[in-house]
Every structure is written in structure tokens, then in C-alpha cells.
Short mmCIF file of C-alpha atoms in Angstrom, two decimals:
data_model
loop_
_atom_site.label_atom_id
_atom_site.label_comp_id
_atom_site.label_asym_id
_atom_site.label_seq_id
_atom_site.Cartn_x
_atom_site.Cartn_y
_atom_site.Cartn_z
CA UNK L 22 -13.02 18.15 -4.68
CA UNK L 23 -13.22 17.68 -0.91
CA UNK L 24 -14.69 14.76 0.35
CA UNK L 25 -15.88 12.87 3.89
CA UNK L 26 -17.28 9.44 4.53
CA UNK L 27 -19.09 9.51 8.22
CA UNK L 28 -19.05 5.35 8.45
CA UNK L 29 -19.68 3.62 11.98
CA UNK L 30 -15.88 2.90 12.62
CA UNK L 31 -12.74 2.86 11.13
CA UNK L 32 -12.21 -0.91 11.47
CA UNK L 33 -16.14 -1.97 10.70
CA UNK L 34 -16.48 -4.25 7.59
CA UNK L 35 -18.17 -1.62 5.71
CA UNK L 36 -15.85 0.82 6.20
CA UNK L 37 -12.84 -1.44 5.27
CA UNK L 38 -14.33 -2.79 2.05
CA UNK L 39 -16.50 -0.17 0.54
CA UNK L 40 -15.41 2.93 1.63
CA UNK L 41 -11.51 3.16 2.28
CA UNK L 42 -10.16 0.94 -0.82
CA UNK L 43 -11.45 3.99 -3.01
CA UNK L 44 -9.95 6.45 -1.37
CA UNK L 45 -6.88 5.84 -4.19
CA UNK L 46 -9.65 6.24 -6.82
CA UNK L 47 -10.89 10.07 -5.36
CA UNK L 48 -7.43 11.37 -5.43
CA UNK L 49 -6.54 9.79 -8.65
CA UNK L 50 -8.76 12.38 -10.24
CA UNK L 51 -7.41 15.35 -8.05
CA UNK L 52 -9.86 14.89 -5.10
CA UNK L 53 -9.40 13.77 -1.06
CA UNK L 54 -11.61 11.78 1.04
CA UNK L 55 -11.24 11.70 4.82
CA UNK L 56 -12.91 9.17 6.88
CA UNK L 57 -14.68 9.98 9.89
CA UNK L 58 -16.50 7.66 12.58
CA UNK L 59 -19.95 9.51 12.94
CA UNK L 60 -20.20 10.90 16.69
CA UNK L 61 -22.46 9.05 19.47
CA UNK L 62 -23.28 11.60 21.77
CA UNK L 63 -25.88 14.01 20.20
CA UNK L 64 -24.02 17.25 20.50
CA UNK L 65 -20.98 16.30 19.53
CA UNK L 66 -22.50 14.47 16.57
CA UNK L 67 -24.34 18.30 16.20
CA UNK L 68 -20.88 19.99 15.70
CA UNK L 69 -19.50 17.65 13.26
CA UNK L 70 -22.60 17.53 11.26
CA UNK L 71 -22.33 21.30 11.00
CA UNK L 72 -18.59 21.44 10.03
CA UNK L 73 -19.68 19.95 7.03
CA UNK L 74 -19.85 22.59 4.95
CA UNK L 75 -15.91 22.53 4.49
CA UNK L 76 -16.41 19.55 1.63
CA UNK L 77 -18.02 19.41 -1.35
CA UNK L 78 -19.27 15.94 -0.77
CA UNK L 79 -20.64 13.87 2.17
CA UNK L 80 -20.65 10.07 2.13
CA UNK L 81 -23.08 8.70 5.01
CA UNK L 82 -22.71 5.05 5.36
CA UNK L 83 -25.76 2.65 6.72
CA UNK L 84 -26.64 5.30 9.72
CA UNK L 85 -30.74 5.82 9.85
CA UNK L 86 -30.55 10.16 11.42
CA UNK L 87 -33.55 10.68 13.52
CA UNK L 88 -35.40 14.07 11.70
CA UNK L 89 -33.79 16.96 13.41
CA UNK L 90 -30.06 15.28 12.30
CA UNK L 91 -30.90 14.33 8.99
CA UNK L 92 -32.11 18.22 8.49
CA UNK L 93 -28.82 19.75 9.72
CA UNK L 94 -26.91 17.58 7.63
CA UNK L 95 -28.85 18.19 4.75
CA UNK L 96 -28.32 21.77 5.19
CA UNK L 97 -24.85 21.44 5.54
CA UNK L 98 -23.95 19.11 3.08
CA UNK L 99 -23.26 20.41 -0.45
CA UNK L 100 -23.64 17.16 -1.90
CA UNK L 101 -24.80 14.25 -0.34
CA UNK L 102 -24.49 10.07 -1.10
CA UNK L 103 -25.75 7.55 1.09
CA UNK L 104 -24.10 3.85 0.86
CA UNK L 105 -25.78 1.05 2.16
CA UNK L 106 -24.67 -3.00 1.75
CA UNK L 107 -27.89 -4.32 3.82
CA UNK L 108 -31.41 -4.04 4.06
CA UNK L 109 -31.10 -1.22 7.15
CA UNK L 110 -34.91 -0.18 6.32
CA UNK L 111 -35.57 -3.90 8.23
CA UNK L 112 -34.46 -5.64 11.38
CA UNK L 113 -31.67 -8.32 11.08
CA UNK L 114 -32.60 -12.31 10.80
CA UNK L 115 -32.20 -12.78 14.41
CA UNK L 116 -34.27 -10.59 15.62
CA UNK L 117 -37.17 -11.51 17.29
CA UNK L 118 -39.91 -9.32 16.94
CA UNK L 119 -39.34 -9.43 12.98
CA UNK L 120 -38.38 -8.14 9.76
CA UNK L 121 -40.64 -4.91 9.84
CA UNK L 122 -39.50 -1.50 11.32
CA UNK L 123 -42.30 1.07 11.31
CA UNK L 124 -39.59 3.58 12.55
CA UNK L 125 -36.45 2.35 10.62
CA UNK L 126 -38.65 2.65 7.17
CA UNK L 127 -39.66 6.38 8.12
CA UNK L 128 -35.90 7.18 8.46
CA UNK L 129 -35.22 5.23 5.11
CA UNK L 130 -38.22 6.76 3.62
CA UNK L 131 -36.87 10.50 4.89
CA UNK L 132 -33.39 10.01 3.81
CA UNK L 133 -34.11 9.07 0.39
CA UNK L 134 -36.24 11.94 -0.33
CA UNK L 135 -33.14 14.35 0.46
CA UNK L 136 -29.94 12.66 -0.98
CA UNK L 137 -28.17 13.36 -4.19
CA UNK L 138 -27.19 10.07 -4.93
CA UNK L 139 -27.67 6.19 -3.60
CA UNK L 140 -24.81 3.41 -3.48
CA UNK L 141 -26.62 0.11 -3.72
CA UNK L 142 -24.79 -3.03 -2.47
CA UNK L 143 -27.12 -4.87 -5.04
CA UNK L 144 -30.43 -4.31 -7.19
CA UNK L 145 -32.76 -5.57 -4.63
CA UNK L 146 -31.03 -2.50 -2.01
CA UNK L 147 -31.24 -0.21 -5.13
CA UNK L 148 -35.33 -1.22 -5.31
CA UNK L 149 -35.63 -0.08 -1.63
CA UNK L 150 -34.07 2.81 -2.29
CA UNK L 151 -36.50 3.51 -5.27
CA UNK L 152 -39.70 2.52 -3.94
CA UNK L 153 -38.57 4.85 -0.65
CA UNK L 154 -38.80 7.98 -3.02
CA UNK L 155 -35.05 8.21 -4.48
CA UNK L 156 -34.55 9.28 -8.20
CA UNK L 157 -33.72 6.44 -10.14
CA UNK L 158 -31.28 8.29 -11.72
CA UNK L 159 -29.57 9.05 -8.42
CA UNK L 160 -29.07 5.42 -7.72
CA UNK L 161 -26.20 3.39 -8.61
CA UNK L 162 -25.49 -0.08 -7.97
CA UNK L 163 -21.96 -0.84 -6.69
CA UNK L 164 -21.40 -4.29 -5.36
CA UNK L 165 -19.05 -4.65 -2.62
CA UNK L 166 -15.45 -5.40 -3.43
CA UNK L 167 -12.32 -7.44 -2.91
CA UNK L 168 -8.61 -6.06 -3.38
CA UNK L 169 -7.16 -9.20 -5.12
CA UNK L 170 -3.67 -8.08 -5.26
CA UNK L 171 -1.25 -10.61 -4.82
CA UNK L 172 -2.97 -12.70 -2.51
CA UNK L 173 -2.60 -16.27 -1.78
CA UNK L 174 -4.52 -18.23 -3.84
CA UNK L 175 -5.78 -22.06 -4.17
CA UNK L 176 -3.66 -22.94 -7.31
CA UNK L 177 -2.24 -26.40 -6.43
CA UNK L 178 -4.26 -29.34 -5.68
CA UNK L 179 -4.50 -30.82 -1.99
CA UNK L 180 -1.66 -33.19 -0.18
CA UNK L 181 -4.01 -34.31 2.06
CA UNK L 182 -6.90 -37.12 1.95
CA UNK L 183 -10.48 -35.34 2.51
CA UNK L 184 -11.99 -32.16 1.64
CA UNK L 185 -11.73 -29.00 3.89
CA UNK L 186 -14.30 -27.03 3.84
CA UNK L 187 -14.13 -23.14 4.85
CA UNK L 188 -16.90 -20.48 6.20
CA UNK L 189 -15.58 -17.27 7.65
CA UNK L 190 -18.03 -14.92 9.51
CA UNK L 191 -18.66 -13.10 12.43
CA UNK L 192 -20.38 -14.33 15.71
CA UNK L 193 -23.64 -12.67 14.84
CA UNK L 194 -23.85 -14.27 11.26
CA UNK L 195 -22.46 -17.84 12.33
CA UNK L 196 -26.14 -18.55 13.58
CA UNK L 197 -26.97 -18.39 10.09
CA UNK L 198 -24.74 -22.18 9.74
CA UNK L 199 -25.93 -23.22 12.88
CA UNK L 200 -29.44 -22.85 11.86
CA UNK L 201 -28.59 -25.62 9.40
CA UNK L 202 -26.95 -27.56 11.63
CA UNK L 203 -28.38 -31.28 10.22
CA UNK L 204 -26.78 -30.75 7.14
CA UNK L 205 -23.22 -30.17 8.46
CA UNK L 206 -23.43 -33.08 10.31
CA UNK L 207 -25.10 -35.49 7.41
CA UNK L 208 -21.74 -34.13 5.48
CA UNK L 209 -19.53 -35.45 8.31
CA UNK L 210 -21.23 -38.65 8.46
CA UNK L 211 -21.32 -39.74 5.13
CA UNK L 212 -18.22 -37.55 2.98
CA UNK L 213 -15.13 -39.40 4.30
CA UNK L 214 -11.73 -37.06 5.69
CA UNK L 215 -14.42 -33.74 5.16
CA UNK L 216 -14.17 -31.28 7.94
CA UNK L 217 -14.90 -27.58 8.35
CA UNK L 218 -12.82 -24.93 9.04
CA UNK L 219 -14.38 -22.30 11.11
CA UNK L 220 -12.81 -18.70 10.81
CA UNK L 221 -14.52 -16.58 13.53
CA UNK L 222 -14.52 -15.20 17.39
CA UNK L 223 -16.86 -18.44 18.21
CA UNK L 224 -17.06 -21.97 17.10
CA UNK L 225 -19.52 -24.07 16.56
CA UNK L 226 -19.99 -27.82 17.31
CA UNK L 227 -21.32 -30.31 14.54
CA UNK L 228 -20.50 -34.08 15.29
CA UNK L 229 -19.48 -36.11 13.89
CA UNK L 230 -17.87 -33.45 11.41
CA UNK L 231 -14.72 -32.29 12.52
CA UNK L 232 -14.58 -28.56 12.84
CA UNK L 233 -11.00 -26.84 13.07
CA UNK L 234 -11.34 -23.93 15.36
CA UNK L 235 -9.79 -20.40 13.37
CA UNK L 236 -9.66 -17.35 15.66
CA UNK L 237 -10.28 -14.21 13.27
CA UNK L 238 -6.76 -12.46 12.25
CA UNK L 239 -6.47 -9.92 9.45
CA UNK L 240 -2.92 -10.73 9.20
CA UNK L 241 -3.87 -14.50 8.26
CA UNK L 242 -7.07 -14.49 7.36
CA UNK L 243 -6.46 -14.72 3.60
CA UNK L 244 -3.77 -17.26 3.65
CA UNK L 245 -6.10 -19.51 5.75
CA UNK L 246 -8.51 -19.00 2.81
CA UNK L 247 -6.33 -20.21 0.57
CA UNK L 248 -5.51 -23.27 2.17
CA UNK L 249 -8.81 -24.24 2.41
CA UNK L 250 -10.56 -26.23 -0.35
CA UNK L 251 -14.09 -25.36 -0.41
CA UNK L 252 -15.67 -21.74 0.75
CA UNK L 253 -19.51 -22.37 2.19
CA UNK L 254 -22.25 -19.99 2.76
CA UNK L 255 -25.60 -20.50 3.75
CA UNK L 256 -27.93 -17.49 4.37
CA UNK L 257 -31.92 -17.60 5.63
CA UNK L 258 -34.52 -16.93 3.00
CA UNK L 259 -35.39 -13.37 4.39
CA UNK L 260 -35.70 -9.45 3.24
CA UNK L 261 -32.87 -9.27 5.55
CA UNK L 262 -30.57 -11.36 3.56
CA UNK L 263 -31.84 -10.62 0.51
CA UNK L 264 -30.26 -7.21 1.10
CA UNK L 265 -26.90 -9.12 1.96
CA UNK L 266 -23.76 -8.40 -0.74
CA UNK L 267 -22.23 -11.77 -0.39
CA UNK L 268 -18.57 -10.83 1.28
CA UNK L 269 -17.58 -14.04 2.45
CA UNK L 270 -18.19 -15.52 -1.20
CA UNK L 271 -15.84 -12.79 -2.77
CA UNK L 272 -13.78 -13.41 -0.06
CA UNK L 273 -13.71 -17.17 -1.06
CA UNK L 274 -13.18 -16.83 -4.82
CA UNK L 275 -10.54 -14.28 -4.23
CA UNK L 276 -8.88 -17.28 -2.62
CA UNK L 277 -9.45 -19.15 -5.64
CA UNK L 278 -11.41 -21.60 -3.88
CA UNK L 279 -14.96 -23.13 -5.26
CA UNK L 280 -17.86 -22.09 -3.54
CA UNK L 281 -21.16 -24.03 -2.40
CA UNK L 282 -23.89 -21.58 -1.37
CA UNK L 283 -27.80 -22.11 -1.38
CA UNK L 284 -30.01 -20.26 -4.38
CA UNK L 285 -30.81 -17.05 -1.72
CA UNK L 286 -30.33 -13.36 -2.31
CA UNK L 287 -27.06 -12.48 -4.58
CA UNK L 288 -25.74 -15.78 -4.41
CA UNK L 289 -27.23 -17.29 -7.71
CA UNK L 290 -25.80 -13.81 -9.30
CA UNK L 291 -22.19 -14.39 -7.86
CA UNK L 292 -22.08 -18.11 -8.66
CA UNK L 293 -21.87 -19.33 -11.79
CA UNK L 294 -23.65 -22.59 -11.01
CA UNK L 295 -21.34 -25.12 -12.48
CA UNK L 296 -18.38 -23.16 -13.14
CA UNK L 297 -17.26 -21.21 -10.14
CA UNK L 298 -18.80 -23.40 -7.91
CA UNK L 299 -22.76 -24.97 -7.10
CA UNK L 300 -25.89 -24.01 -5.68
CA UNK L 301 -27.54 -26.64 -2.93
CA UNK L 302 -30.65 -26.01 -1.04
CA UNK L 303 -31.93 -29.28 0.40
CA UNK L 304 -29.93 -31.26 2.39
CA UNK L 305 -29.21 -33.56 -0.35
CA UNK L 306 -28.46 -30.98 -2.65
CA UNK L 307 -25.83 -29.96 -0.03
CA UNK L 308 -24.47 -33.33 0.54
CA UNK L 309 -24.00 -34.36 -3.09
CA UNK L 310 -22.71 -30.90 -3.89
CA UNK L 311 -19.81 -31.85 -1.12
CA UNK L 312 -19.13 -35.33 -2.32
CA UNK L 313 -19.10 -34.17 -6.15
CA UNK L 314 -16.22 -31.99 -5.20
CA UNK L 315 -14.34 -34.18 -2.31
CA UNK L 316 -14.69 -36.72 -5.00
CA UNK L 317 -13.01 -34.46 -8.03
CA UNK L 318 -10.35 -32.36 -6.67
CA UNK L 319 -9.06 -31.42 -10.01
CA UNK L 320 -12.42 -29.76 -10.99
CA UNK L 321 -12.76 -27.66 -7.63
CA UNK L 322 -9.17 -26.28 -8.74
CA UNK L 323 -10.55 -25.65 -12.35
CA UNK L 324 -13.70 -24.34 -10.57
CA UNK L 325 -11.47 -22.32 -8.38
CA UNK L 326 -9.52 -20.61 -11.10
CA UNK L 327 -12.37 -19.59 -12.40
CA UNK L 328 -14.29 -17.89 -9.16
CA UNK L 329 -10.94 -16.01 -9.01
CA UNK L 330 -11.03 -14.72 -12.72
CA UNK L 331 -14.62 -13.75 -11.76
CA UNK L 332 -14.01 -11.81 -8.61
CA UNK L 333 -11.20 -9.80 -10.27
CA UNK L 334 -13.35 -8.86 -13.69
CA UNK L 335 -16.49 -8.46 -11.90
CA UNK L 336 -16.61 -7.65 -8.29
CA UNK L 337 -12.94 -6.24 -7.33
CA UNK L 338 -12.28 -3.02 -5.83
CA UNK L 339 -10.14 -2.32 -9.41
CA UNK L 340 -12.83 -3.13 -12.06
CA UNK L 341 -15.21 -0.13 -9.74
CA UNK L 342 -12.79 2.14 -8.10
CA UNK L 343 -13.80 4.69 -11.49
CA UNK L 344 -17.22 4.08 -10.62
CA UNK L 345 -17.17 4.97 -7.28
CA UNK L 346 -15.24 7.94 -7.82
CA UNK L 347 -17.18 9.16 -10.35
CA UNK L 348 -20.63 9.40 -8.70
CA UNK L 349 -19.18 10.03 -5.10
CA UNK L 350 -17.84 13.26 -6.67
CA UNK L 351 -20.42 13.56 -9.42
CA UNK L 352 -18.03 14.54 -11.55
CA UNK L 353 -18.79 14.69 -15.60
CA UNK L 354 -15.24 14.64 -16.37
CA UNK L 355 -15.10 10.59 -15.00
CA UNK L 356 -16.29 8.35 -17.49
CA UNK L 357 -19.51 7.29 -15.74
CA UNK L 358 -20.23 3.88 -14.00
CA UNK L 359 -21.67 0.89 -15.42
CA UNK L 360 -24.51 -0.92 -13.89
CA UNK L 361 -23.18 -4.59 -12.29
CA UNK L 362 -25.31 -5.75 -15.28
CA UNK L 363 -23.47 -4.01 -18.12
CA UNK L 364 -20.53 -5.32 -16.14
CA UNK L 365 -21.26 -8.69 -16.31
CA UNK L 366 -22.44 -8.72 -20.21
CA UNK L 367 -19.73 -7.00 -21.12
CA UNK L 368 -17.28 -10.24 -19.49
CA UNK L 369 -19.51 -12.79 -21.27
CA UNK L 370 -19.01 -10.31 -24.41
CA UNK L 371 -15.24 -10.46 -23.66
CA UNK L 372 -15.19 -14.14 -22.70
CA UNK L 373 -17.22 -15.40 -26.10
CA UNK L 374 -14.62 -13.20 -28.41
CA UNK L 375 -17.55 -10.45 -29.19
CA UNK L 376 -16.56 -6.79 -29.79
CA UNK L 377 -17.83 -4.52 -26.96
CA UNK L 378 -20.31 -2.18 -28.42
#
């Protein structure tokens, strides 16, 4: 079977982690998926939304089609899945005017009446999509993933006196830290030798923590992961976040590294509170969460071990490339996809010696 993802560019983070690591998966089973930024200008976007009827299946990732594009796309595609890792149906965190789209929720609302199929970033994207008219059945939740491979990992502990903290991000989501700016700077003040690494295309300023400036590079992003000790996230209480799939955390426990993350959207699912890292939300909660692990370095690198064993049985793009295949294509011949619940119990069926059923 023949078929296309339209995604918003080839190099977009959506593109990189949730669409093109399958790709393997598709021809596995005998099938071929070409990726294809979705045209700007209307009439160009016209003549490649009517070219495809060549594939069997279309993949459209995120993009909101005003009416007259969403019909001739409909009409030309034999099958066709929409993916989505946030909540497009409202407007991002920093946006002024607010959450609530009249005009983004028709779209949403339109384009889940007409699809074959739904891929979910997480169950609260997967409600959307069912309370905006999709078939349950035609939804599946498919978190998104990290190729572990042989990547560096945290496996040693630290030469050096302090704690380094990591967040990676872009510009647009580093207001998200800066929001929370008092509690980065109560951690500099009163954690000795903790500073913050800051992988991005800006940097922030929190005195008196020390903040080590990390210009974005895909070549080195993942070994200056790994030589981090602690991954952060922080993310607003909002319906935009909520939507959020939690990247920078995989990204972090693929690294092997502990991760401290407030109780918001998937982050209580992710973390194992404890284990793979903790959950803060005041700002004492966040300093005490720092000190416990500046203060135990041998835990973090238990903890660490353990976010990695997570991310590679739960949330890599290995344990779902079937998955994906399977309902992109709709195939009946691919053993069918398991929920990211059935996942989950089946590793804590795995983990406590009990016989999958």
C-alpha cells in the first residue's frame, strides 16, 4: 500500500518524531510512505490535494483545511488519518486573546466528521477528537516517540561538585520557564554548585543561578543530554498544555537522566513519581525536589536507569512502530495496536513476574 504524510515541513518536530521514524515500520509490511510539506499558496496546495488519488492512504498532520480544501481532499483521499500531538482545536499559552477558537473548533469539528482514523498524541487529544464527532473506534492513541538506539546515556555518576540541571526547548516554549522565573532563582540561591543548562536559540537570565548558554544542534543535542544530570520541565496549567505529549521529558529519560516536572497534563503519566524522577508544583516542592537529588547523586543515576528502561518499553519509536503501521494502513493482516494503557499494564505485568494474558 501507497502512502503520503502532508506534515508542515520536513525538519518540523512533528514531522521528525512522529511521522518519519515509521516510515521503516510501513515498508516492513510491503508498503511506502512519502513525505510531503503541504503547499502554501492555495492553488498549488489545489493540485497536490488532487494528485492524491495515486495512494491508498493520506496522513494529514496538525493542518486545520478551511471547507472548500478539506472537501477536495476528502474526495481524493482513499483513506484518510489525521495526527495531531497538541490541542490545535485551541490557541497556544501565549496567546493573548485566549484559549478559545470559534473558527479553529469548526475546522476540528469538520475534519473529524470526515476522517477514517485519528492519531492521538495522548487521551485528553483523543477526547477532543471524540467529543468533535470522530468514531471512537477510529481513534487511536499513539504517544510520541524517541529512537533510543545507541545513544549516550547518563550511566556514570558526576566528577563534578553541584548538580546540573537541563531543559531543552524552543524559543516559543522557553516562556513557559521564564514564567516561573522565582523558582529558578530560589534554586540558585539556596542548592549550592546547581546551575542550568539551557539548550535553545535564546537564553534566559535567572540570578543568582548560573545558566550555561547551549545553542540548539542536532548533531549534539543528545550527548549534551547526557551530560547533564537532571532534565526539567515546567508547563502552564492550560487546555493548551494539557494537549502537550511531553517531548522534552522522553527526550530526558532517553538520556537516562531523572526528571523533575510539575503534576500538569501527561507529565504525572510519564513520571513515575519516585522512581524515574519527582513531581514539584510549589516552589518548595521544586526546591526540595532539587536538593533531594543534588544531595543523592547515586539515586538520580538509579532514578535515571530507570526513566531510560521506561522510555524504551513504553514510549519509543520501537515498542509503536507496529502500531502505527497498522492503523496508518488499516491493514487486518498487522496485529493491531494497543492502547498506551494496555501498554503500560502490560510492563507492570512484565515487571511484577505476571503472565501476560
Amino acid at each position: 500500500m501507497r502512502a503520503i504524510a502532508l506534515i508542515e515541513a520536513p525538519d518540523h518536530v512533528c514531522s521528525r518524531y512522529r511521522i518519519a521514524p515509521f516510515r521503516p515500520a510501513i515498508e516492513a509490511v510491503g508498503g511506502s510512505l512519502a513525505i510531503e510539506p503541504l503547499e502554501r499558496r492555495p492553488w498549488a496546495r489545489l493540485a497536490q490535494l488532487a494528485s492524491l488519488s495515486r495512494y491508498d492512504v493520506v496522513v494529514l498532520q496538525r493542518k486545520l483545511l478551511p471547507g472548500w480544501q478539506l472537501a477536495v481532499l476528502r474526495k481524493f483521499a482513499r483513506r484518510l488519518v489525521f495526527d495531531f500531538d497538541d490541542a490545535v482545536i485551541h490557541r497556544d499559552s501565549n496567546d493573548p486573546r485566549g484559549p478559545h477558537c470559534p473558527r479553529r473548533a469548526s475546522r476540528f469539528r469538520s475534519l473529524m466528521r470526515v476522517v477514517d482514523g485519528v492519531i492521538a498524541g495522548n487521551s485528553y487529544l483523543a477526547q477532543l477528537a471524540q467529543d468533535s464527532g470522530a468514531r471512537s473506534a477510529s481513534i487511536r492513541v499513539i504517544p510520541t516517540c524517541i529512537e533510543v538506539g545507541d545513544d549516550p546515556v547518563r550511566f556514570a555518576l558526576p566528577v563534578s561538585e553541584g548538580i546540573r540541571l537541563v531543559w531543552i526547548g524552543s524559543s516559543g516554549t522557553l516562556s513557559g520557564l521564564e514564567r516561573k522565573r522565582a523558582i529558578w532563582e530560589h534554586v540558585g540561591r539556596v542548592i549550592p554548585g546547581a546551575r542550568l543548562r539551557v539548550i535553545c536559540d535564546r537564553f534566559p537570565s535567572f540570578p543568582p543561578l548560573p545558566i550555561e548558554a547551549v545553542p540548539w544542534d542536532a548533531g549534539t543535542e543528545r550527548e549534551r543530554l547526557a551530560t547533564s544530570d537532571v532534565g526539567i520541565s515546567w508547563i502552564p496549567d492550560d487546555l493548551w498544555s494539557r494537549g502537550k505529549c511531553g517531548l522534552k521529558v522522553l527526550q530526558y529519560m532517553a538520556a537516562g537522566l531523572p526528571v523533575v516536572a510539575n503534576p500538569v497534563g501527561v507529565h504525572p503519566e510519564m513520571i513515575i513519581a519516585g522512581e524515574t524522577g519527582l513531581l514539584a508544583d510549589s516552589p518548595g516542592e521544586w526546591v526540595e525536589a532539587v536538593r533531594e537529588l543534588a544531595e543523592h547523586p547515586a539515586r538520580r543515576l538509579e532514578m535515571g536507569r530507570s526513566a531510560r528502561i521506561r522510555v524504551e518499553r513504553c514510549y519509543s519509536t520501537a515498542a509503536w512502530s507496529q502500531a502505527f503501521a497498522s492503523f496508518v494502513l488499516g491493514s487486518s493482516s498487522i496485529p493491531g495496536p494497543k492502547s498506551t494503557a494496555a501498554k503500560l499494564s502490560e510492563v507492570a505485568r512484565s515487571e511484577s513476574g505476571e503472565a501476560s494474558p
